[in-house]
Amino acid sequence: MSELPYANRPFRVGVQLQPQHSDYVALRRAVDAAEEAGVDVIFTWDHFFPLNGDPNGKHFECWTMLAAWAEQTERIELSGLVTCNSYRNPDLLADMARTVDHISGGRLILGIGAGWFEKDYLEYGYEFGTPGTRIAALGDALPRIRSRWSRLNPPPMRSIPILVGGGGERKTLRLAAEYADIWHGFGSVDTLTRKNRILNDWCTKLGRDPSEIERSTHAHSGPEKLGEQLAAVGERLIITGTDGTSGFDLALTRDWLEFRDEYNTDRGASSTGSQPT
């Protein structure tokens, strides 16, 4: 097996349209602009309050927006980055995901994580617990979600890809190795290199091929510095972020789209419309 068994995947670009400090009409326009620009995946996030700026500023809920975006768009994949496991019963979440998958014609990715934003929990009446209890709950939820998908009528339109977010090396990466089609990590190139290797080790221990898991991360700067570095360590889904304070500026996203197209052309790979497997 090669050093980077997942490195032959095409390069893809996503954008997280953060649902804060904006009216919905601007979000809707941003979705249209992102799809027209050629982005592979549009993400939102699953919070109830802004994460920066005015803490009580304008904000919208994740899954009702995903359903609307599924109806609005035609090509692009859709996901939360990431759904908080604590906020919904796992069987209900599975049914919601299946329904949005059908609305979109089979373009949903279920992004999910253990949760961390304490204000959401306290304001909406969820038990915050500890990092340990939250990751344990995620571990219990993932097989329940898969089981519910197998029993729904009609079933999902495809095997819904699961994106697991988080970098805990003993627990989260183990769950990613077992359940994820995409793993979303954070940190420097060196940090991502180390965590990718740990994820590969977990895959080996669990008898799973590491090449089955697409590697994803955020980019807060352009590809002129980071593009080749991230590609070299196997990152294949690069996600930019923008919100209402910038008018949902897609300039950085467009830079990464240009890098994507050049990178994939050089390697004879296809990007737009590719599916995680």
mmCIF file of C-alpha atoms in Angstrom:
data_model
loop_
_atom_site.group_PDB
_atom_site.id
_atom_site.type_symbol
_atom_site.label_atom_id
_atom_site.label_comp_id
_atom_site.label_asym_id
_atom_site.label_seq_id
_atom_site.Cartn_x
_atom_site.Cartn_y
_atom_site.Cartn_z
ATOM 1 C CA MET A 1 0.000 0.000 0.000
ATOM 2 C CA SER A 2 1.304 3.429 -0.905
ATOM 3 C CA GLU A 3 2.222 6.087 1.641
ATOM 4 C CA LEU A 4 -0.912 8.059 0.758
ATOM 5 C CA PRO A 5 -3.466 5.463 -0.359
ATOM 6 C CA TYR A 6 -6.178 8.136 -0.628
ATOM 7 C CA ALA A 7 -4.119 10.548 -2.751
ATOM 8 C CA ASN A 8 -5.444 9.446 -6.148
ATOM 9 C CA ARG A 9 -8.824 11.057 -5.539
ATOM 10 C CA PRO A 10 -9.748 14.169 -7.518
ATOM 11 C CA PHE A 11 -9.356 17.490 -5.760
ATOM 12 C CA ARG A 12 -12.663 19.061 -4.705
ATOM 13 C CA VAL A 13 -13.712 22.425 -3.271
ATOM 14 C CA GLY A 14 -16.512 23.228 -0.866
ATOM 15 C CA VAL A 15 -17.752 26.442 0.686
ATOM 16 C CA GLN A 16 -19.374 26.847 4.081
ATOM 17 C CA LEU A 17 -22.056 29.516 3.867
ATOM 18 C CA GLN A 18 -22.190 30.382 7.538
ATOM 19 C CA PRO A 19 -25.809 31.309 8.359
ATOM 20 C CA GLN A 20 -24.998 34.318 10.520
ATOM 21 C CA HIS A 21 -25.323 38.115 10.264
ATOM 22 C CA SER A 22 -27.510 37.926 7.170
ATOM 23 C CA ASP A 23 -31.084 37.926 5.926
ATOM 24 C CA TYR A 24 -32.131 34.683 4.270
ATOM 25 C CA VAL A 25 -32.473 36.261 0.836
ATOM 26 C CA ALA A 26 -28.702 36.903 0.839
ATOM 27 C CA LEU A 27 -28.025 33.281 1.769
ATOM 28 C CA ARG A 28 -30.229 32.146 -1.066
ATOM 29 C CA ARG A 29 -28.328 34.311 -3.535
ATOM 30 C CA ALA A 30 -25.037 32.955 -2.165
ATOM 31 C CA VAL A 31 -26.179 29.379 -2.798
ATOM 32 C CA ASP A 32 -26.964 30.260 -6.415
ATOM 33 C CA ALA A 33 -23.596 31.995 -6.816
ATOM 34 C CA ALA A 34 -21.673 29.060 -5.335
ATOM 35 C CA GLU A 35 -23.356 26.525 -7.589
ATOM 36 C CA GLU A 36 -22.821 28.731 -10.627
ATOM 37 C CA ALA A 37 -19.144 29.132 -9.727
ATOM 38 C CA GLY A 38 -18.697 25.351 -9.849
ATOM 39 C CA VAL A 39 -18.258 24.502 -6.167
ATOM 40 C CA ASP A 40 -18.519 20.768 -5.442
ATOM 41 C CA VAL A 41 -20.203 20.963 -2.015
ATOM 42 C CA ILE A 42 -22.078 23.688 -0.151
ATOM 43 C CA PHE A 43 -21.981 23.428 3.623
ATOM 44 C CA THR A 44 -23.756 25.254 6.396
ATOM 45 C CA TRP A 45 -23.152 24.694 10.127
ATOM 46 C CA ASP A 46 -25.357 23.393 12.907
ATOM 47 C CA HIS A 47 -25.536 26.104 15.563
ATOM 48 C CA PHE A 48 -28.282 28.297 16.971
ATOM 49 C CA PHE A 49 -26.263 31.481 17.489
ATOM 50 C CA PRO A 50 -23.409 33.227 15.656
ATOM 51 C CA LEU A 51 -19.931 31.930 16.421
ATOM 52 C CA ASN A 52 -18.295 35.323 15.903
ATOM 53 C CA GLY A 53 -19.329 38.945 15.703
ATOM 54 C CA ASP A 54 -22.489 39.921 17.574
ATOM 55 C CA PRO A 55 -23.308 36.807 19.655
ATOM 56 C CA ASN A 56 -27.019 37.595 19.365
ATOM 57 C CA GLY A 57 -26.928 38.569 15.683
ATOM 58 C CA LYS A 58 -29.078 37.160 12.903
ATOM 59 C CA HIS A 59 -28.854 33.388 12.533
ATOM 60 C CA PHE A 60 -30.692 30.471 10.888
ATOM 61 C CA GLU A 61 -31.113 26.746 11.622
ATOM 62 C CA CYS A 62 -29.181 24.063 9.729
ATOM 63 C CA TRP A 63 -31.547 21.347 8.553
ATOM 64 C CA THR A 64 -34.492 23.466 7.467
ATOM 65 C CA MET A 65 -32.013 25.389 5.311
ATOM 66 C CA LEU A 66 -30.531 22.196 3.866
ATOM 67 C CA ALA A 67 -34.014 21.112 2.774
ATOM 68 C CA ALA A 68 -34.551 24.476 1.064
ATOM 69 C CA TRP A 69 -31.118 24.335 -0.588
ATOM 70 C CA ALA A 70 -31.853 20.797 -1.795
ATOM 71 C CA GLU A 71 -34.893 22.116 -3.656
ATOM 72 C CA GLN A 72 -33.073 25.228 -4.880
ATOM 73 C CA THR A 73 -29.993 23.557 -6.367
ATOM 74 C CA GLU A 74 -29.484 21.051 -9.176
ATOM 75 C CA ARG A 75 -25.918 19.714 -9.154
ATOM 76 C CA ILE A 76 -24.058 20.568 -5.995
ATOM 77 C CA GLU A 77 -23.759 18.286 -2.953
ATOM 78 C CA LEU A 78 -25.062 19.603 0.375
ATOM 79 C CA SER A 79 -24.081 19.100 4.006
ATOM 80 C CA GLY A 80 -23.821 20.531 7.476
ATOM 81 C CA LEU A 81 -20.283 21.057 8.732
ATOM 82 C CA VAL A 82 -21.143 19.510 11.009
ATOM 83 C CA THR A 83 -24.468 18.398 12.456
ATOM 84 C CA CYS A 84 -24.298 18.269 16.245
ATOM 85 C CA ASN A 85 -25.216 14.758 17.305
ATOM 86 C CA SER A 86 -26.673 16.031 20.598
ATOM 87 C CA TYR A 87 -29.453 18.116 19.081
ATOM 88 C CA ARG A 88 -31.594 15.373 17.500
ATOM 89 C CA ASN A 89 -32.561 11.800 18.168
ATOM 90 C CA PRO A 90 -30.348 9.653 15.871
ATOM 91 C CA ASP A 91 -33.297 7.876 14.268
ATOM 92 C CA LEU A 92 -35.014 11.199 13.594
ATOM 93 C CA LEU A 93 -31.777 12.593 12.137
ATOM 94 C CA ALA A 94 -31.506 9.560 9.860
ATOM 95 C CA ASP A 95 -35.038 10.191 8.602
ATOM 96 C CA MET A 96 -34.347 13.911 8.104
ATOM 97 C CA ALA A 97 -31.206 13.089 6.133
ATOM 98 C CA ARG A 98 -33.055 10.524 4.007
ATOM 99 C CA THR A 99 -35.777 13.070 3.258
ATOM 100 C CA VAL A 100 -33.321 15.822 2.274
ATOM 101 C CA ASP A 101 -31.475 13.249 0.178
ATOM 102 C CA HIS A 102 -34.679 12.632 -1.791
ATOM 103 C CA ILE A 103 -35.470 16.344 -2.116
ATOM 104 C CA SER A 104 -31.994 16.867 -3.589
ATOM 105 C CA GLY A 105 -32.120 13.858 -5.896
ATOM 106 C CA GLY A 106 -29.375 12.036 -3.969
ATOM 107 C CA ARG A 107 -26.912 14.827 -3.203
ATOM 108 C CA LEU A 108 -26.803 14.892 0.611
ATOM 109 C CA ILE A 109 -23.703 14.278 2.713
ATOM 110 C CA LEU A 110 -24.376 13.682 6.415
ATOM 111 C CA GLY A 111 -21.723 15.719 8.213
ATOM 112 C CA ILE A 112 -21.768 14.915 11.918
ATOM 113 C CA GLY A 113 -19.734 15.515 15.057
ATOM 114 C CA ALA A 114 -19.981 15.247 18.822
ATOM 115 C CA GLY A 115 -20.804 18.926 19.520
ATOM 116 C CA TRP A 116 -18.909 21.591 21.455
ATOM 117 C CA PHE A 117 -20.650 25.018 21.542
ATOM 118 C CA GLU A 118 -21.890 25.344 25.120
ATOM 119 C CA LYS A 119 -24.239 28.271 24.489
ATOM 120 C CA ASP A 120 -26.309 26.183 22.070
ATOM 121 C CA TYR A 121 -26.759 23.505 24.713
ATOM 122 C CA LEU A 122 -27.632 25.838 27.554
ATOM 123 C CA GLU A 123 -30.008 28.082 25.593
ATOM 124 C CA TYR A 124 -31.897 25.188 23.988
ATOM 125 C CA GLY A 125 -32.007 22.927 27.044
ATOM 126 C CA TYR A 126 -29.641 20.144 26.017
ATOM 127 C CA GLU A 127 -27.351 18.507 28.558
ATOM 128 C CA PHE A 128 -23.821 19.713 27.805
ATOM 129 C CA GLY A 129 -22.052 16.860 29.572
ATOM 130 C CA THR A 130 -18.346 16.369 28.930
ATOM 131 C CA PRO A 131 -16.261 15.780 25.813
ATOM 132 C CA GLY A 132 -16.183 12.117 26.800
ATOM 133 C CA THR A 133 -19.963 11.751 27.120
ATOM 134 C CA ARG A 134 -20.564 13.627 23.881
ATOM 135 C CA ILE A 135 -18.171 11.485 21.851
ATOM 136 C CA ALA A 136 -19.630 8.339 23.446
ATOM 137 C CA ALA A 137 -23.088 9.484 22.363
ATOM 138 C CA LEU A 138 -21.791 9.982 18.810
ATOM 139 C CA GLY A 139 -20.398 6.460 18.860
ATOM 140 C CA ASP A 140 -23.826 5.143 19.881
ATOM 141 C CA ALA A 141 -25.633 7.253 17.266
ATOM 142 C CA LEU A 142 -23.692 6.317 14.129
ATOM 143 C CA PRO A 143 -24.780 2.650 13.970
ATOM 144 C CA ARG A 144 -28.351 3.673 14.837
ATOM 145 C CA ILE A 145 -28.376 6.100 11.901
ATOM 146 C CA ARG A 146 -27.154 3.427 9.512
ATOM 147 C CA SER A 147 -29.666 0.931 10.874
ATOM 148 C CA ARG A 148 -32.569 3.373 10.487
ATOM 149 C CA TRP A 149 -31.553 4.097 6.874
ATOM 150 C CA SER A 150 -31.799 0.373 6.131
ATOM 151 C CA ARG A 151 -35.399 0.294 7.425
ATOM 152 C CA LEU A 152 -36.847 3.477 5.934
ATOM 153 C CA ASN A 153 -39.364 3.314 3.106
ATOM 154 C CA PRO A 154 -38.364 4.621 0.658
ATOM 155 C CA PRO A 155 -34.676 4.179 1.470
ATOM 156 C CA PRO A 156 -32.111 6.896 0.736
ATOM 157 C CA MET A 157 -31.440 7.441 -2.944
ATOM 158 C CA ARG A 158 -27.817 6.405 -2.486
ATOM 159 C CA SER A 159 -25.601 5.180 0.306
ATOM 160 C CA ILE A 160 -25.487 8.582 2.020
ATOM 161 C CA PRO A 161 -21.847 9.551 2.587
ATOM 162 C CA ILE A 162 -20.986 10.247 6.222
ATOM 163 C CA LEU A 163 -18.536 13.020 7.041
ATOM 164 C CA VAL A 164 -17.124 12.829 10.561
ATOM 165 C CA GLY A 165 -15.614 16.049 11.894
ATOM 166 C CA GLY A 166 -13.061 16.301 14.682
ATOM 167 C CA GLY A 167 -9.517 15.338 15.480
ATOM 168 C CA GLY A 168 -9.504 13.394 18.737
ATOM 169 C CA GLU A 169 -6.902 10.721 18.120
ATOM 170 C CA ARG A 170 -8.146 7.984 20.477
ATOM 171 C CA LYS A 171 -11.909 8.218 19.917
ATOM 172 C CA THR A 172 -13.001 10.496 17.073
ATOM 173 C CA LEU A 173 -10.495 9.155 14.549
ATOM 174 C CA ARG A 174 -11.455 5.621 15.504
ATOM 175 C CA LEU A 175 -15.096 6.435 14.754
ATOM 176 C CA ALA A 176 -14.022 8.027 11.477
ATOM 177 C CA ALA A 177 -12.109 4.891 10.550
ATOM 178 C CA GLU A 178 -15.189 2.770 11.189
ATOM 179 C CA TYR A 179 -17.982 4.949 9.794
ATOM 180 C CA ALA A 180 -16.721 7.895 7.722
ATOM 181 C CA ASP A 181 -16.628 8.311 3.972
ATOM 182 C CA ILE A 182 -15.051 11.731 4.568
ATOM 183 C CA TRP A 183 -12.981 12.850 7.552
ATOM 184 C CA HIS A 184 -12.786 16.592 8.217
ATOM 185 C CA GLY A 185 -9.790 17.708 10.248
ATOM 186 C CA PHE A 186 -8.373 20.994 11.462
ATOM 187 C CA GLY A 187 -4.912 22.419 11.964
ATOM 188 C CA SER A 188 -1.621 23.005 10.240
ATOM 189 C CA VAL A 189 -0.206 20.868 7.457
ATOM 190 C CA ASP A 190 1.971 19.085 10.019
ATOM 191 C CA THR A 191 -1.040 18.422 12.247
ATOM 192 C CA LEU A 192 -3.085 17.068 9.352
ATOM 193 C CA THR A 193 -0.186 14.866 8.280
ATOM 194 C CA ARG A 194 0.016 13.313 11.748
ATOM 195 C CA LYS A 195 -3.719 12.839 12.110
ATOM 196 C CA ASN A 196 -4.062 11.305 8.659
ATOM 197 C CA ARG A 197 -1.452 8.750 9.633
ATOM 198 C CA ILE A 198 -3.303 7.996 12.868
ATOM 199 C CA LEU A 199 -6.546 7.601 10.921
ATOM 200 C CA ASN A 200 -4.760 5.195 8.565
ATOM 201 C CA ASP A 201 -3.533 3.223 11.593
ATOM 202 C CA TRP A 202 -7.091 2.979 12.943
ATOM 203 C CA CYS A 203 -8.256 1.775 9.529
ATOM 204 C CA THR A 204 -5.610 -0.943 9.584
ATOM 205 C CA LYS A 205 -6.651 -2.046 13.068
ATOM 206 C CA LEU A 206 -10.309 -2.202 12.024
ATOM 207 C CA GLY A 207 -9.614 -3.927 8.711
ATOM 208 C CA ARG A 208 -10.678 -1.007 6.531
ATOM 209 C CA ASP A 209 -8.933 0.357 3.442
ATOM 210 C CA PRO A 210 -7.784 3.959 4.198
ATOM 211 C CA SER A 211 -8.352 4.911 0.570
ATOM 212 C CA GLU A 212 -12.111 4.693 1.192
ATOM 213 C CA ILE A 213 -11.988 7.886 3.285
ATOM 214 C CA GLU A 214 -11.736 11.283 1.589
ATOM 215 C CA ARG A 215 -9.647 13.791 3.583
ATOM 216 C CA SER A 216 -11.083 17.276 4.126
ATOM 217 C CA THR A 217 -10.021 20.500 5.842
ATOM 218 C CA HIS A 218 -10.715 24.229 6.002
ATOM 219 C CA ALA A 219 -8.572 26.771 4.172
ATOM 220 C CA HIS A 220 -8.392 30.321 5.485
ATOM 221 C CA SER A 221 -5.873 31.480 2.882
ATOM 222 C CA GLY A 222 -5.284 30.900 -0.792
ATOM 223 C CA PRO A 223 -3.842 27.977 -2.742
ATOM 224 C CA GLU A 224 -0.705 29.829 -3.823
ATOM 225 C CA LYS A 225 0.834 28.837 -0.488
ATOM 226 C CA LEU A 226 -1.274 25.954 0.768
ATOM 227 C CA GLY A 227 -2.514 24.192 -2.347
ATOM 228 C CA GLU A 228 0.403 21.912 -3.126
ATOM 229 C CA GLN A 229 1.174 21.402 0.568
ATOM 230 C CA LEU A 230 -2.334 20.198 1.380
ATOM 231 C CA ALA A 231 -2.490 18.078 -1.753
ATOM 232 C CA ALA A 232 0.842 16.480 -0.871
ATOM 233 C CA VAL A 233 -0.485 15.214 2.473
ATOM 234 C CA GLY A 234 -3.634 13.819 0.859
ATOM 235 C CA GLU A 235 -6.216 16.516 1.538
ATOM 236 C CA ARG A 236 -8.737 16.331 -1.279
ATOM 237 C CA LEU A 237 -11.741 18.409 -0.163
ATOM 238 C CA ILE A 238 -10.805 21.993 0.689
ATOM 239 C CA ILE A 239 -13.515 24.106 2.306
ATOM 240 C CA THR A 240 -13.582 27.878 2.515
ATOM 241 C CA GLY A 241 -15.947 29.874 4.716
ATOM 242 C CA THR A 242 -17.912 33.083 4.322
ATOM 243 C CA ASP A 243 -20.846 34.802 6.016
ATOM 244 C CA GLY A 244 -23.091 37.825 5.871
ATOM 245 C CA THR A 245 -20.479 40.237 7.202
ATOM 246 C CA SER A 246 -18.596 39.905 3.902
ATOM 247 C CA GLY A 247 -21.705 39.687 1.751
ATOM 248 C CA PHE A 248 -20.838 36.012 1.225
ATOM 249 C CA ASP A 249 -17.701 36.903 -0.702
ATOM 250 C CA LEU A 250 -16.588 33.947 -2.844
ATOM 251 C CA ALA A 251 -13.210 35.365 -3.916
ATOM 252 C CA LEU A 252 -11.160 32.872 -1.889
ATOM 253 C CA THR A 253 -13.432 30.055 -3.008
ATOM 254 C CA ARG A 254 -12.869 30.995 -6.663
ATOM 255 C CA ASP A 255 -9.090 30.903 -6.134
ATOM 256 C CA TRP A 256 -9.400 27.348 -4.848
ATOM 257 C CA LEU A 257 -11.684 26.391 -7.734
ATOM 258 C CA GLU A 258 -9.012 27.548 -10.161
ATOM 259 C CA PHE A 259 -6.411 25.488 -8.298
ATOM 260 C CA ARG A 260 -8.780 22.486 -8.321
ATOM 261 C CA ASP A 261 -9.255 22.620 -12.062
ATOM 262 C CA GLU A 262 -5.543 22.999 -12.792
ATOM 263 C CA TYR A 263 -4.606 20.242 -10.332
ATOM 264 C CA ASN A 264 -7.163 17.773 -11.681
ATOM 265 C CA THR A 265 -6.386 18.598 -15.311
ATOM 266 C CA ASP A 266 -2.699 17.950 -14.727
ATOM 267 C CA ARG A 267 -3.589 14.523 -13.297
ATOM 268 C CA GLY A 268 -6.405 13.627 -15.658
ATOM 269 C CA ALA A 269 -8.944 13.625 -12.825
ATOM 270 C CA SER A 270 -12.568 14.840 -12.795
ATOM 271 C CA SER A 271 -13.749 17.143 -10.030
ATOM 272 C CA THR A 272 -17.211 18.614 -10.467
ATOM 273 C CA GLY A 273 -19.908 16.133 -9.625
ATOM 274 C CA SER A 274 -17.521 13.550 -8.162
ATOM 275 C CA GLN A 275 -18.922 11.525 -5.294
ATOM 276 C CA PRO A 276 -17.148 10.333 -2.144
ATOM 277 C CA THR A 277 -16.897 6.591 -2.044
#
